[in-house]
mmCIF file of C-alpha atoms in Angstrom:
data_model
loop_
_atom_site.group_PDB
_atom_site.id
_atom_site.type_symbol
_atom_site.label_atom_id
_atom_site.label_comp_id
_atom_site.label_asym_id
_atom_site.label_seq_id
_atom_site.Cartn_x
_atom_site.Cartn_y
_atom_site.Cartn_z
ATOM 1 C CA UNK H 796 -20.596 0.277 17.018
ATOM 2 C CA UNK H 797 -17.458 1.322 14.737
ATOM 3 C CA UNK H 798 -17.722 3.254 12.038
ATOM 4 C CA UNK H 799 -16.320 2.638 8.225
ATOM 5 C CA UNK H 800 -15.048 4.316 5.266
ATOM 6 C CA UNK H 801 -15.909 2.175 2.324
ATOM 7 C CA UNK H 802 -14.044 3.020 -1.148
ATOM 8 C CA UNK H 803 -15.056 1.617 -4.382
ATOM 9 C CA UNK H 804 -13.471 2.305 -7.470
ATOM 10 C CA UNK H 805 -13.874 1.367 -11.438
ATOM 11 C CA UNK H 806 -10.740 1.865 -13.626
ATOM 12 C CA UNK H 807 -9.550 0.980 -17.020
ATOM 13 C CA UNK H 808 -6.082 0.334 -17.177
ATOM 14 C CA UNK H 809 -4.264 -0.193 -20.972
ATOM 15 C CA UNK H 810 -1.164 -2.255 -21.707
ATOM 16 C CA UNK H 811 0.736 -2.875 -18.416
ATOM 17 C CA UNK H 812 1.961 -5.143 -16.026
ATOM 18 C CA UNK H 813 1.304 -3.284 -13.139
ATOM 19 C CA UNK H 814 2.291 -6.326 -10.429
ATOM 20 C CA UNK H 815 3.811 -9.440 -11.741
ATOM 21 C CA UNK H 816 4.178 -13.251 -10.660
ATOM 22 C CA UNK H 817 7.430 -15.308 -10.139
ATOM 23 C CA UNK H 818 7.717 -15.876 -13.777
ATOM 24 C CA UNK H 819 6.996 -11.987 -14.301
ATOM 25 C CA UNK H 820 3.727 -12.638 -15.804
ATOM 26 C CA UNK H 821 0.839 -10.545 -14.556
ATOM 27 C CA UNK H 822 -0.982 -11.857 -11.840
ATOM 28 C CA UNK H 823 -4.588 -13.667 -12.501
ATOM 29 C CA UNK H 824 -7.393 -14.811 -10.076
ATOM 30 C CA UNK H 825 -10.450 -17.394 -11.450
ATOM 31 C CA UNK H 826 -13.274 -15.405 -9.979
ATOM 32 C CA UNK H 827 -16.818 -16.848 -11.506
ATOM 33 C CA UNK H 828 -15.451 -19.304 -13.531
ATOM 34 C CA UNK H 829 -12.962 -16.853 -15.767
ATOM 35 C CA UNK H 830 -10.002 -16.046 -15.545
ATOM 36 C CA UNK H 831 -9.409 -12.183 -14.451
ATOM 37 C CA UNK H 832 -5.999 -9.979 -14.354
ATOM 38 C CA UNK H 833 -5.237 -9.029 -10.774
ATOM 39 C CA UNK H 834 -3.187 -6.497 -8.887
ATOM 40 C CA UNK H 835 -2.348 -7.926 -5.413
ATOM 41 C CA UNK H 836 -3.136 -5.677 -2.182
ATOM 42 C CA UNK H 837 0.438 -5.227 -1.163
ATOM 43 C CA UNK H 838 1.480 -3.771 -4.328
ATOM 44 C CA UNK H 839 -1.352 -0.956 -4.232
ATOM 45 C CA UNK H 840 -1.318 -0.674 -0.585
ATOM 46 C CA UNK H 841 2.960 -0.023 -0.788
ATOM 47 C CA UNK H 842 2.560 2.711 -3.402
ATOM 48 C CA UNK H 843 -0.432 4.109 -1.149
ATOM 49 C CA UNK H 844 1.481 4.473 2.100
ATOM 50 C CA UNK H 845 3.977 6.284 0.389
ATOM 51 C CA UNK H 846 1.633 8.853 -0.860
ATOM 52 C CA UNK H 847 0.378 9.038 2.364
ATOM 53 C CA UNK H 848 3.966 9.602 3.757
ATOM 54 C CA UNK H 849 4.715 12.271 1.271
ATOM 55 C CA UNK H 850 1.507 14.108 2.371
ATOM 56 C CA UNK H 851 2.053 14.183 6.094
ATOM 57 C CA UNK H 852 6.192 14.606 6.270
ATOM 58 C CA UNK H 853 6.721 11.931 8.486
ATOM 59 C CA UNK H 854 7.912 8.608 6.297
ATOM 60 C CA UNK H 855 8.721 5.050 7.393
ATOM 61 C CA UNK H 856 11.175 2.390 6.348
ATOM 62 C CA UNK H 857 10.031 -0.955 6.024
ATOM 63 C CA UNK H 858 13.307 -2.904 6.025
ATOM 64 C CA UNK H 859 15.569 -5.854 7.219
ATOM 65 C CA UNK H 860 18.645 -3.253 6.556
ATOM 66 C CA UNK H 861 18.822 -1.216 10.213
ATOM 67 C CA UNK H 862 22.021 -2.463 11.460
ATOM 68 C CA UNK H 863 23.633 -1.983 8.228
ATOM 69 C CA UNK H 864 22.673 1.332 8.251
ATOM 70 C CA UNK H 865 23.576 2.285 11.412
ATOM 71 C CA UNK H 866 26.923 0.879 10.422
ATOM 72 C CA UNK H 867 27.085 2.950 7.435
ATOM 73 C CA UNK H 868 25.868 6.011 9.367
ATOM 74 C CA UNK H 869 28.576 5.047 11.665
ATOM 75 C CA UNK H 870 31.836 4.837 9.294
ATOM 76 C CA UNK H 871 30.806 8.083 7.593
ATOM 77 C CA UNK H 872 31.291 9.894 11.498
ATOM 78 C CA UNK H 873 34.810 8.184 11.277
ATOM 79 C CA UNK H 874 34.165 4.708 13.261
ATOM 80 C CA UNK H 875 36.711 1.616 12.051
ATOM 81 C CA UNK H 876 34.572 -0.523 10.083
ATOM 82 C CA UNK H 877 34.605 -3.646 12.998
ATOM 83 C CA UNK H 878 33.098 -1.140 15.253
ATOM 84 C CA UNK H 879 30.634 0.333 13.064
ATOM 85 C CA UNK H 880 29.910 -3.442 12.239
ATOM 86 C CA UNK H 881 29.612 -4.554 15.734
ATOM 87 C CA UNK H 882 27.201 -1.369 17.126
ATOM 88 C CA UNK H 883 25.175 -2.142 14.190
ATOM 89 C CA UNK H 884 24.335 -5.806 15.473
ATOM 90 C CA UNK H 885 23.947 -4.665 18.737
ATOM 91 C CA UNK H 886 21.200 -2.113 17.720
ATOM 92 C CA UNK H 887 19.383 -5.752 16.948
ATOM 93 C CA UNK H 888 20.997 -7.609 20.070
ATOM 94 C CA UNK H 889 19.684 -4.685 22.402
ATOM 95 C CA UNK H 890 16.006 -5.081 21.268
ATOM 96 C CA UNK H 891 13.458 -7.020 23.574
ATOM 97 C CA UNK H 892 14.222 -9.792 26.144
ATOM 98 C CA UNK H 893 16.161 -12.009 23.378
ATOM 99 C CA UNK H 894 16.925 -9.448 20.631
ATOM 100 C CA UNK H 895 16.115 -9.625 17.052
ATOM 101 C CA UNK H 896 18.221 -11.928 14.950
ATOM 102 C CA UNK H 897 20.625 -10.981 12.570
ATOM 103 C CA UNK H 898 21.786 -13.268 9.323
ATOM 104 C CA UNK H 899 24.576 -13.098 7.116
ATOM 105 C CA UNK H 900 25.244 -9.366 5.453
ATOM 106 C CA UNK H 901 23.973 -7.761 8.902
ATOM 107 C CA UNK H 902 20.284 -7.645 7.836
ATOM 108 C CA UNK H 903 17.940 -8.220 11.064
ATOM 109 C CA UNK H 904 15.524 -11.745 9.962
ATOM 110 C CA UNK H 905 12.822 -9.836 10.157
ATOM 111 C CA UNK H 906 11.682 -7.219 8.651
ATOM 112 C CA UNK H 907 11.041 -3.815 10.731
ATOM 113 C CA UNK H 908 8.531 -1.139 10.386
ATOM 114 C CA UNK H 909 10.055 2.394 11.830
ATOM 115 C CA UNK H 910 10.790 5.831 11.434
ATOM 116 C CA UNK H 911 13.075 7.149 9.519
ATOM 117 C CA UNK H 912 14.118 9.136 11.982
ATOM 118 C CA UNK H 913 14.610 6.598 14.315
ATOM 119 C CA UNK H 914 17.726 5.592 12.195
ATOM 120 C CA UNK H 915 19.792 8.923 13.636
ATOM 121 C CA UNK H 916 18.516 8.049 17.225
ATOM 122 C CA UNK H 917 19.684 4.329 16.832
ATOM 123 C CA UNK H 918 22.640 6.177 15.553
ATOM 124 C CA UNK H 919 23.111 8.916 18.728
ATOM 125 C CA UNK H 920 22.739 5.918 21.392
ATOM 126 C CA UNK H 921 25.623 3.843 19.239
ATOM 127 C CA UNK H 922 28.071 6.781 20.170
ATOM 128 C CA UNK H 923 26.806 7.678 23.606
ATOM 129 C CA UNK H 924 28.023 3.772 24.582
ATOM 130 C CA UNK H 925 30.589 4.004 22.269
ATOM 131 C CA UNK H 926 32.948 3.118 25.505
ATOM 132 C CA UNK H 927 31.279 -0.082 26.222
ATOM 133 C CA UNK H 928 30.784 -1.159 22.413
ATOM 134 C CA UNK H 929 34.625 -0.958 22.308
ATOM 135 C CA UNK H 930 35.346 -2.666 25.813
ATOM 136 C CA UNK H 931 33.514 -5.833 24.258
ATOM 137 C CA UNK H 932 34.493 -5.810 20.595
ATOM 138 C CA UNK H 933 35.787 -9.054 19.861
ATOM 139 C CA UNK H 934 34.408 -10.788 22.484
ATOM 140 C CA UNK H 935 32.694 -14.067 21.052
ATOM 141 C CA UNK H 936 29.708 -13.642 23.094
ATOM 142 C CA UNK H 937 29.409 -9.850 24.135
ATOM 143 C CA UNK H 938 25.964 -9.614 26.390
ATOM 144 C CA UNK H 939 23.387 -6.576 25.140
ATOM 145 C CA UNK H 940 25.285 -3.541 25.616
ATOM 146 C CA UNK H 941 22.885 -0.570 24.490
ATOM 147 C CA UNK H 942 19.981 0.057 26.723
ATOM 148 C CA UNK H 943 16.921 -2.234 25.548
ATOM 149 C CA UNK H 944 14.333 0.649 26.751
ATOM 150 C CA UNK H 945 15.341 2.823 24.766
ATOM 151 C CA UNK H 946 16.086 0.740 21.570
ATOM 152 C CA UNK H 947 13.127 -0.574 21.784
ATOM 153 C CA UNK H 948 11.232 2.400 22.499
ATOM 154 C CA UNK H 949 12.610 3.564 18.996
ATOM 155 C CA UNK H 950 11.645 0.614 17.094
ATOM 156 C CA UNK H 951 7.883 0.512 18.707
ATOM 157 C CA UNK H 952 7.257 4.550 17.594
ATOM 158 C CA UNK H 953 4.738 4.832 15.289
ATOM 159 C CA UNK H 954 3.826 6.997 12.304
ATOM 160 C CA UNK H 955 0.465 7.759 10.437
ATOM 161 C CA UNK H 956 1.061 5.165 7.614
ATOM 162 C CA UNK H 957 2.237 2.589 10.543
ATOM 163 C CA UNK H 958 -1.358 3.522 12.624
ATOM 164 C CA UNK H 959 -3.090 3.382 9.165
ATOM 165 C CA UNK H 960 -1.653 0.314 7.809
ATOM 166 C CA UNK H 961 -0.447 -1.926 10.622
ATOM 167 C CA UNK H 962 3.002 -3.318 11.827
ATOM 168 C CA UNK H 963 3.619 -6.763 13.072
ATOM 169 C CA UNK H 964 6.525 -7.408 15.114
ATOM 170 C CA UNK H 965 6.420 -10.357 17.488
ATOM 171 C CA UNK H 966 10.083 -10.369 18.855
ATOM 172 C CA UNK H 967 9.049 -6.776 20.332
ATOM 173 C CA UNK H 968 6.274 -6.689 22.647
ATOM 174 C CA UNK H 969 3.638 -4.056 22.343
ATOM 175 C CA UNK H 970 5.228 -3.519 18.903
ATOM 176 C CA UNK H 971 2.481 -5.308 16.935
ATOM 177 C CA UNK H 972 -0.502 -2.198 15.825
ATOM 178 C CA UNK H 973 -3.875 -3.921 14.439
ATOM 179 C CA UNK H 974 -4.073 -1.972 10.882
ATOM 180 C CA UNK H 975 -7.119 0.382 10.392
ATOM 181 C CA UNK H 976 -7.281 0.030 6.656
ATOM 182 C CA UNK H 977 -7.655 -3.168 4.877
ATOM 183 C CA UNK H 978 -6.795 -3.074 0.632
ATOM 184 C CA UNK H 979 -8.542 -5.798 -1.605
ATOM 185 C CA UNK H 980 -7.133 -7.226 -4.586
ATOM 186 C CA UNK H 981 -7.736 -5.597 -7.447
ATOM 187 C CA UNK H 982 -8.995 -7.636 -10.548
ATOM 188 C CA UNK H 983 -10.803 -7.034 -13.634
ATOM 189 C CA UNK H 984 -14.603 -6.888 -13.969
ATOM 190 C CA UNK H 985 -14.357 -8.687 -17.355
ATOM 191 C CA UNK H 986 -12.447 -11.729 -18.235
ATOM 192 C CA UNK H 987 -8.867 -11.307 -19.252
ATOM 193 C CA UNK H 988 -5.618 -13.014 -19.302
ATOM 194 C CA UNK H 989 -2.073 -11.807 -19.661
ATOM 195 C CA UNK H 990 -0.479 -11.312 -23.554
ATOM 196 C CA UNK H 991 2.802 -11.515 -25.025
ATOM 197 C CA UNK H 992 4.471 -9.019 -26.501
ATOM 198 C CA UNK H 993 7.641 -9.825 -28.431
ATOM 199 C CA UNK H 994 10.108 -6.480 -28.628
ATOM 200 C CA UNK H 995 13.670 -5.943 -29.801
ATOM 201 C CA UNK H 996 16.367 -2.938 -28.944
ATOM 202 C CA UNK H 997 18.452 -1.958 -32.233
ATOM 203 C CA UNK H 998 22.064 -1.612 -31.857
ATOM 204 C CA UNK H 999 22.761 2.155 -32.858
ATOM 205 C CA UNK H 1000 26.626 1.554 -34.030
ATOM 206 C CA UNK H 1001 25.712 -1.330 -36.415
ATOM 207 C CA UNK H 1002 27.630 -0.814 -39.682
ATOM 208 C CA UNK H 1003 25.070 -0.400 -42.562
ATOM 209 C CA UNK H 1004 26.045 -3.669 -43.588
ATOM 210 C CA UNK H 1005 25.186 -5.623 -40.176
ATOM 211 C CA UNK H 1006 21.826 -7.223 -39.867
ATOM 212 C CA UNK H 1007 19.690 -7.965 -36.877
ATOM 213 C CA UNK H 1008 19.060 -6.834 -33.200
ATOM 214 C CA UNK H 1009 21.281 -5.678 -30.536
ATOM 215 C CA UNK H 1010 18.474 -7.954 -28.464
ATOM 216 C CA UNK H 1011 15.761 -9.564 -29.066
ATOM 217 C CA UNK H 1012 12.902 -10.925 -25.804
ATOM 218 C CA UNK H 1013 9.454 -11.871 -25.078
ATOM 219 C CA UNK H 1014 7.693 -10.100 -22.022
ATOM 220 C CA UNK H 1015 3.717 -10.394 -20.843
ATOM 221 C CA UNK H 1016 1.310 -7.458 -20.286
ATOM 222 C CA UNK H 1017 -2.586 -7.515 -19.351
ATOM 223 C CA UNK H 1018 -5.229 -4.853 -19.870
ATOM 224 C CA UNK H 1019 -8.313 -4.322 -18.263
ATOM 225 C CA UNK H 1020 -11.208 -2.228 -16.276
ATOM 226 C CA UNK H 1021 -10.611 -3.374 -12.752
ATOM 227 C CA UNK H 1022 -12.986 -2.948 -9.493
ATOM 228 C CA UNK H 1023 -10.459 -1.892 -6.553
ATOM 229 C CA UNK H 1024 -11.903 -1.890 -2.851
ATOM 230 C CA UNK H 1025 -10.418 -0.815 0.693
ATOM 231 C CA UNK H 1026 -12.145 0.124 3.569
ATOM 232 C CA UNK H 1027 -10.572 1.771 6.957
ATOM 233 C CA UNK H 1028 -12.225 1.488 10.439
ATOM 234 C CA UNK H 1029 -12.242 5.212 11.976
ATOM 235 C CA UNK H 1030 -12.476 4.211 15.434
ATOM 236 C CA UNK H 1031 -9.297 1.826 14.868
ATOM 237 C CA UNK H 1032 -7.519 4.802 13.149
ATOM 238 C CA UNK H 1033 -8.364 7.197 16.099
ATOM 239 C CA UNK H 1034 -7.273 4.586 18.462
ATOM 240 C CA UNK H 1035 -4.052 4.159 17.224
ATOM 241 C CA UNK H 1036 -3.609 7.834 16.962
ATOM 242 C CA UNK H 1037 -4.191 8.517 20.348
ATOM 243 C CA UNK H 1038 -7.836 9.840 19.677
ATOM 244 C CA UNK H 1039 -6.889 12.550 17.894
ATOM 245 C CA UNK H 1040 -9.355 13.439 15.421
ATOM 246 C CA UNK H 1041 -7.943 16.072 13.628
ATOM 247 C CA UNK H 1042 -4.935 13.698 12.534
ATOM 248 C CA UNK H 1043 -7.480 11.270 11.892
ATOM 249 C CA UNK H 1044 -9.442 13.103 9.704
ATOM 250 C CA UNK H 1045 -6.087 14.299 7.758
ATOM 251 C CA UNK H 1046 -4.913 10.796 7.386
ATOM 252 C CA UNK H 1047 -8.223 9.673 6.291
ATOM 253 C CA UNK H 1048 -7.939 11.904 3.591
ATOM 254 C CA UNK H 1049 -4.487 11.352 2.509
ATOM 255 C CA UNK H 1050 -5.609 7.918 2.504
ATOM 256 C CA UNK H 1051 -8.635 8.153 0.119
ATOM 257 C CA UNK H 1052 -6.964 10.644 -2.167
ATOM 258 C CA UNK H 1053 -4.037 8.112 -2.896
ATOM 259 C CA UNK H 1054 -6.306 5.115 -3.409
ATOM 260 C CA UNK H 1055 -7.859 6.832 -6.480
ATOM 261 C CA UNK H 1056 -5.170 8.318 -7.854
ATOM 262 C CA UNK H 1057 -2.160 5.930 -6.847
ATOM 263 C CA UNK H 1058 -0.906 3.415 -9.514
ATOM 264 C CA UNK H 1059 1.330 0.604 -8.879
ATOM 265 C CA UNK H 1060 5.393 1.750 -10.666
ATOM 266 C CA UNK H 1061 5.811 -1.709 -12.172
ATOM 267 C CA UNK H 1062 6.999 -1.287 -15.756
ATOM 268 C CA UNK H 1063 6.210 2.137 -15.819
ATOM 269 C CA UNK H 1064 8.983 3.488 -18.466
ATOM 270 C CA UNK H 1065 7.951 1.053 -21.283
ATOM 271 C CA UNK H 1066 3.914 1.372 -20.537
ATOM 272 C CA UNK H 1067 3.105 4.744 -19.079
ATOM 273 C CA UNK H 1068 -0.345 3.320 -18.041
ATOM 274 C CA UNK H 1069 -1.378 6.375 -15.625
ATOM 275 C CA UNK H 1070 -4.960 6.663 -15.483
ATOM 276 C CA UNK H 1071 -7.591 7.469 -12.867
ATOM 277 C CA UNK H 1072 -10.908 6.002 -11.884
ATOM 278 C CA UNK H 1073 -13.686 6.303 -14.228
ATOM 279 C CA UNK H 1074 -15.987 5.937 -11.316
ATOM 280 C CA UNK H 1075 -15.458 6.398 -7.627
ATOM 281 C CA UNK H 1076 -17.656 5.358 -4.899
ATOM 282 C CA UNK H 1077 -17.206 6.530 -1.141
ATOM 283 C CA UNK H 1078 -19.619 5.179 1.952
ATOM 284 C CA UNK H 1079 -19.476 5.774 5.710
ATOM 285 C CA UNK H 1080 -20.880 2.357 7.227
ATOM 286 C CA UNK H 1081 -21.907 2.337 11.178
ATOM 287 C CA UNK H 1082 -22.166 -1.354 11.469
ATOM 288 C CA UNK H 1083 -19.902 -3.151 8.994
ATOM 289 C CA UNK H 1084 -17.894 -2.630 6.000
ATOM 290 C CA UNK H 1085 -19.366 -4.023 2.735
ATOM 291 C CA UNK H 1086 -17.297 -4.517 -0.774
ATOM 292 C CA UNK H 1087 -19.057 -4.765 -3.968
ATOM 293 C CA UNK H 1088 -16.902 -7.034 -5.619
ATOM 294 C CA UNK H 1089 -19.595 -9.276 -6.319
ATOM 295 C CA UNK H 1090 -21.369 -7.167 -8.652
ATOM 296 C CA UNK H 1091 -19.003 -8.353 -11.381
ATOM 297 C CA UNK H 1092 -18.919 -12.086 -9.744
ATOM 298 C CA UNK H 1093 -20.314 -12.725 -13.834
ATOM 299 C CA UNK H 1094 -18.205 -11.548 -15.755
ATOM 300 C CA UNK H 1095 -19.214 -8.116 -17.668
ATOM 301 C CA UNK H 1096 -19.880 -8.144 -21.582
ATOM 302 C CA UNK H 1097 -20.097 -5.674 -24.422
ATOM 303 C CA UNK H 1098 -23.263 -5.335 -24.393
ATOM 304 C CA UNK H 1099 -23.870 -2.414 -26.800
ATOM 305 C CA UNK H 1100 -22.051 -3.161 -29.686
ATOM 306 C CA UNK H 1101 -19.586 -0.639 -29.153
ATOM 307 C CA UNK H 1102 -16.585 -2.391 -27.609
ATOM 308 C CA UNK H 1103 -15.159 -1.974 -23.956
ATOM 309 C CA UNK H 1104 -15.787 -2.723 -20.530
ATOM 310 C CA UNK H 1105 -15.386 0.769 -18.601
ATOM 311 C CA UNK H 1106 -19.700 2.049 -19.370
ATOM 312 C CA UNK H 1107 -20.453 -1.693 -18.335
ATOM 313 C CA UNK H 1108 -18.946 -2.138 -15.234
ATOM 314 C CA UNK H 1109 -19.991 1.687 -13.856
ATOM 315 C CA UNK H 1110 -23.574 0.212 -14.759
ATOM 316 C CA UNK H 1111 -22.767 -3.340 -13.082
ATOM 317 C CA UNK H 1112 -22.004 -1.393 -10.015
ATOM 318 C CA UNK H 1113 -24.491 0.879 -9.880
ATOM 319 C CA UNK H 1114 -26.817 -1.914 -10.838
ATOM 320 C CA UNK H 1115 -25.516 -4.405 -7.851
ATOM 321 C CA UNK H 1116 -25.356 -1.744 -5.489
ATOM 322 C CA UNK H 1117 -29.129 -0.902 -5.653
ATOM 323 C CA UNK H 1118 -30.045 -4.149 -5.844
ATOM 324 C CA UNK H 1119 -27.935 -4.308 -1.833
ATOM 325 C CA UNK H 1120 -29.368 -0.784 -0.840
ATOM 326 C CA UNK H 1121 -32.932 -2.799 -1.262
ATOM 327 C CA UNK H 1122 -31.773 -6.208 1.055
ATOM 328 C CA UNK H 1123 -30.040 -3.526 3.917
ATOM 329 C CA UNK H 1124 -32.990 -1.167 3.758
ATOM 330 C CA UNK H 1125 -30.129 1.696 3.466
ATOM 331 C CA UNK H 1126 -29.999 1.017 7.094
ATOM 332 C CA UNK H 1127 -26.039 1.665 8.926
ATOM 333 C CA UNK H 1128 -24.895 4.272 5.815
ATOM 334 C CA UNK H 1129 -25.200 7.935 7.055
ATOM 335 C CA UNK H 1130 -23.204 9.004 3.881
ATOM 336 C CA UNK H 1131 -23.031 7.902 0.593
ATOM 337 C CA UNK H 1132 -21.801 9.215 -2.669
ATOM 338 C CA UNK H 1133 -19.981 9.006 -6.102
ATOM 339 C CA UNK H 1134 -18.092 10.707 -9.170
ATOM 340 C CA UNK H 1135 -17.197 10.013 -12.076
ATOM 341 C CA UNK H 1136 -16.934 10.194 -15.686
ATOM 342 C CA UNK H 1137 -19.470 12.483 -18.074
ATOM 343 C CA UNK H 1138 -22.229 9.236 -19.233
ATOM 344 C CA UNK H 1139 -25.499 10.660 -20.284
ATOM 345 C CA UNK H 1140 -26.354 6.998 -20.409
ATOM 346 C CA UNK H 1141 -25.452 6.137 -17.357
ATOM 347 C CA UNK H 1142 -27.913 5.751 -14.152
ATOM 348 C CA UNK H 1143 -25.611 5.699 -11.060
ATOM 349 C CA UNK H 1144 -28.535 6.827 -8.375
ATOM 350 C CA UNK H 1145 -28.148 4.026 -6.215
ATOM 351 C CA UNK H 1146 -24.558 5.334 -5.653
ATOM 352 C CA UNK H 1147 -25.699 8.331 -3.709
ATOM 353 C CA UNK H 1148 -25.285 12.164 -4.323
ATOM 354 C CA UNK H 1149 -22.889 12.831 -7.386
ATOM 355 C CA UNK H 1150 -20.002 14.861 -7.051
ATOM 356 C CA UNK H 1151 -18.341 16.994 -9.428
ATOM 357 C CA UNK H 1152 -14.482 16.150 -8.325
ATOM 358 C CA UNK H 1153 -12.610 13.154 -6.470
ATOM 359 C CA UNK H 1154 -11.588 15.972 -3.679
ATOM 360 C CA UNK H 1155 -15.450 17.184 -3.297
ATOM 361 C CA UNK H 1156 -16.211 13.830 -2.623
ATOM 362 C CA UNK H 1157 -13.752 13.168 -0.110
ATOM 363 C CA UNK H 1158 -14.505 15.896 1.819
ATOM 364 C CA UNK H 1159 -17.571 14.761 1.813
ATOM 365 C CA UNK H 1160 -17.016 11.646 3.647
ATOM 366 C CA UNK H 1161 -14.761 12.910 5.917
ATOM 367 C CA UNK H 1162 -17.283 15.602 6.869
ATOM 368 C CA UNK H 1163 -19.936 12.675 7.415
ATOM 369 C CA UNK H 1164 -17.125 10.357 9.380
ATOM 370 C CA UNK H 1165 -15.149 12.643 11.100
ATOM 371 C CA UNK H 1166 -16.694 15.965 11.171
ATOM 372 C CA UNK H 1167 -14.199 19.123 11.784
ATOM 373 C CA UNK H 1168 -14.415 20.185 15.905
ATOM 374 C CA UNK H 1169 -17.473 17.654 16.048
ATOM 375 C CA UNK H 1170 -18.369 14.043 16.938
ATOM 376 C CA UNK H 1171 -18.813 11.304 14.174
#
């Protein structure tokens, strides 16, 4: 039976345009029948991992650029440019049975999940064959000339973010790591659609005389209370760390602290949206994970006179998840618990033991998931 870490949260975000569309509009799902501002999963999740990165000292490049910067790395040590050019495709060449393509500019054509590190080791076995990469340089079909066990050994390591979040790599074998953490879409609880706002920038050295704008544009924006939901299987995460639990249980926790304070970077100079949750909701599961979203499946209304969304949608939840806590009999949940904003109003019992702080209630979870020098 695996074990889950469920995380709610309810937040009110103002003006932004936290992840945008093709046409840079924000993004919108129809959820119930109305039309709600969304934030996809990859943007979150990106901003996320890099927290989590920043926490544990150990980050990762997600990138189609590795054999132009071993090149790079390369011509600054003093290699002609060809050569640099050439031991940068064969980083790619090297990899697996077949390699990994390259495409025009040197990127590889598909996008690799590594160290950062692993860019000076790609680097060290470049000039340790630097012999045979000038031997065949110019050749029009030069066979793999770095070894592929080692390469590829570099491009399979893993870090905490890549164990946490997943890597899928199908030209390497044994490369591909099943994610523990899976990241809903975030969308509002309310229904909403994206504005216009039409802005202008004045032109500072206009004589007196001069009339008009320097420019003149339209842009869209959205604001909202949105539910955001992720869950992360423990035994997955121990798994891919090799069981151990004391990573685990730091990762965990670097994980849970960035999901409620994290904010998409989109437009953040001209809308400085940074809030936090106004409510956050944490449960360990034993049988399966279980999202909330539904609770605002109808779209929530003002229902006291008083304008807003944010007191609604901390009762919705509350509300929804008592009415679930009845159908599973509280059976499966060894921990549950919340915090949030100061609401004398507000009843949020079915949401467990409150909490005075984000970080109390962490710890709480991970105590209850992953206890220190015990078993879950």
């Amino acid at each position: 039976m695996s074990l889950f870490l469920d995380l709610s949260a309810v937040q009110s975000v103002p003006a932004a345009n936290l992840n945008r569309d093709d046409l840079g509009s924000p993004k919108t799902v129809r959820y119930g029948n109305a039309s709600r501002v969304r934030v996809s999963s990859q943007s979150w999740k990106r901003v996320i991992r890099h927290g989590v990165e920043e926490d544990l000292g150990e980050k990762a490049a997600r990138t189609r650029q590795v054999p132009v910067k071993v090149r790079q790395a390369l011509q600054a040590q003093g290699w002609p440019e060809e050569l640099a050019e050439f031991a940068g495709a064969q980083v790619a060449a090297s990899a697996g049975k077949k390699g990994i393509g390259t495409e025009k500019g040197g990127h590889t054509s598909v996008l690799l999940f590594l160290p950062e590190s692993g860019l000076e080791e790609l680097v060290e076995v470049c000039v340790e064959h630097r012999d045979a990469l000038e031997q065949n340089l110019g050749k029009k079909k030069p066979p793999a000339l770095l070894p592929a066990d080692r390469i590829e050994e570099i491009l399979k390591r893993r870090t905490a973010s890549i164990s946490l979040l997943g890597r899928m790599l199908a030209e390497l074998p044994g490369a591909n790591v099943d994610g523990a953490a899976q990241v809903a879409h975030a969308f509002t609880t309310h229904a909403a659609e994206p504005q216009r706002d039409y802005f202008t920038a004045v032109d500072d050295w206009l004589g007196a005389a001069d009339t008009g704008s320097g420019h003149l544009d339209t842009s869209e924006f959205s604001a909202g209370v949105f539910y955001r939901y992720a869950t992360v299987n423990v035994d997955d995460l121990l798994a891919n760390l090799g069981g151990d639990r004391k990573a685990a249980r730091t990762v965990l926790g670097s994980f849970a602290e960035h999901f409620l304070l994290s904010l998409p970077q989109a437009k953040k100079n001209s809308t400085a949206p940074h809030t936090v949750p106004d409510l956050a909701y944490l449960a360990v599961r034993t049988q399966r994970p279980l999202s909330l979203a539904a609770a605002f499946e109808t779209p929530v209304k003002d229902k006291d006179g008083q304008g807003g969304f944010a007191r609604a949608s901390r009762a919705a939840l509350a509300a929804y998840a008592g009415s679930l806590n009845r159908l599973t009999g509280d059976r499966h949940r060894p921990f549950h618990g919340h915090a949030a904003v100061d609401d004398p109003t507000a009843d949020l019992a079915a949401l467990g033991t409150a909490h005075e702080s984000f970080y109390g209630l962490i710890d709480a979870a991970l105590d209850a998931a992953l206890p220190a020098g015990g078993q879950a």
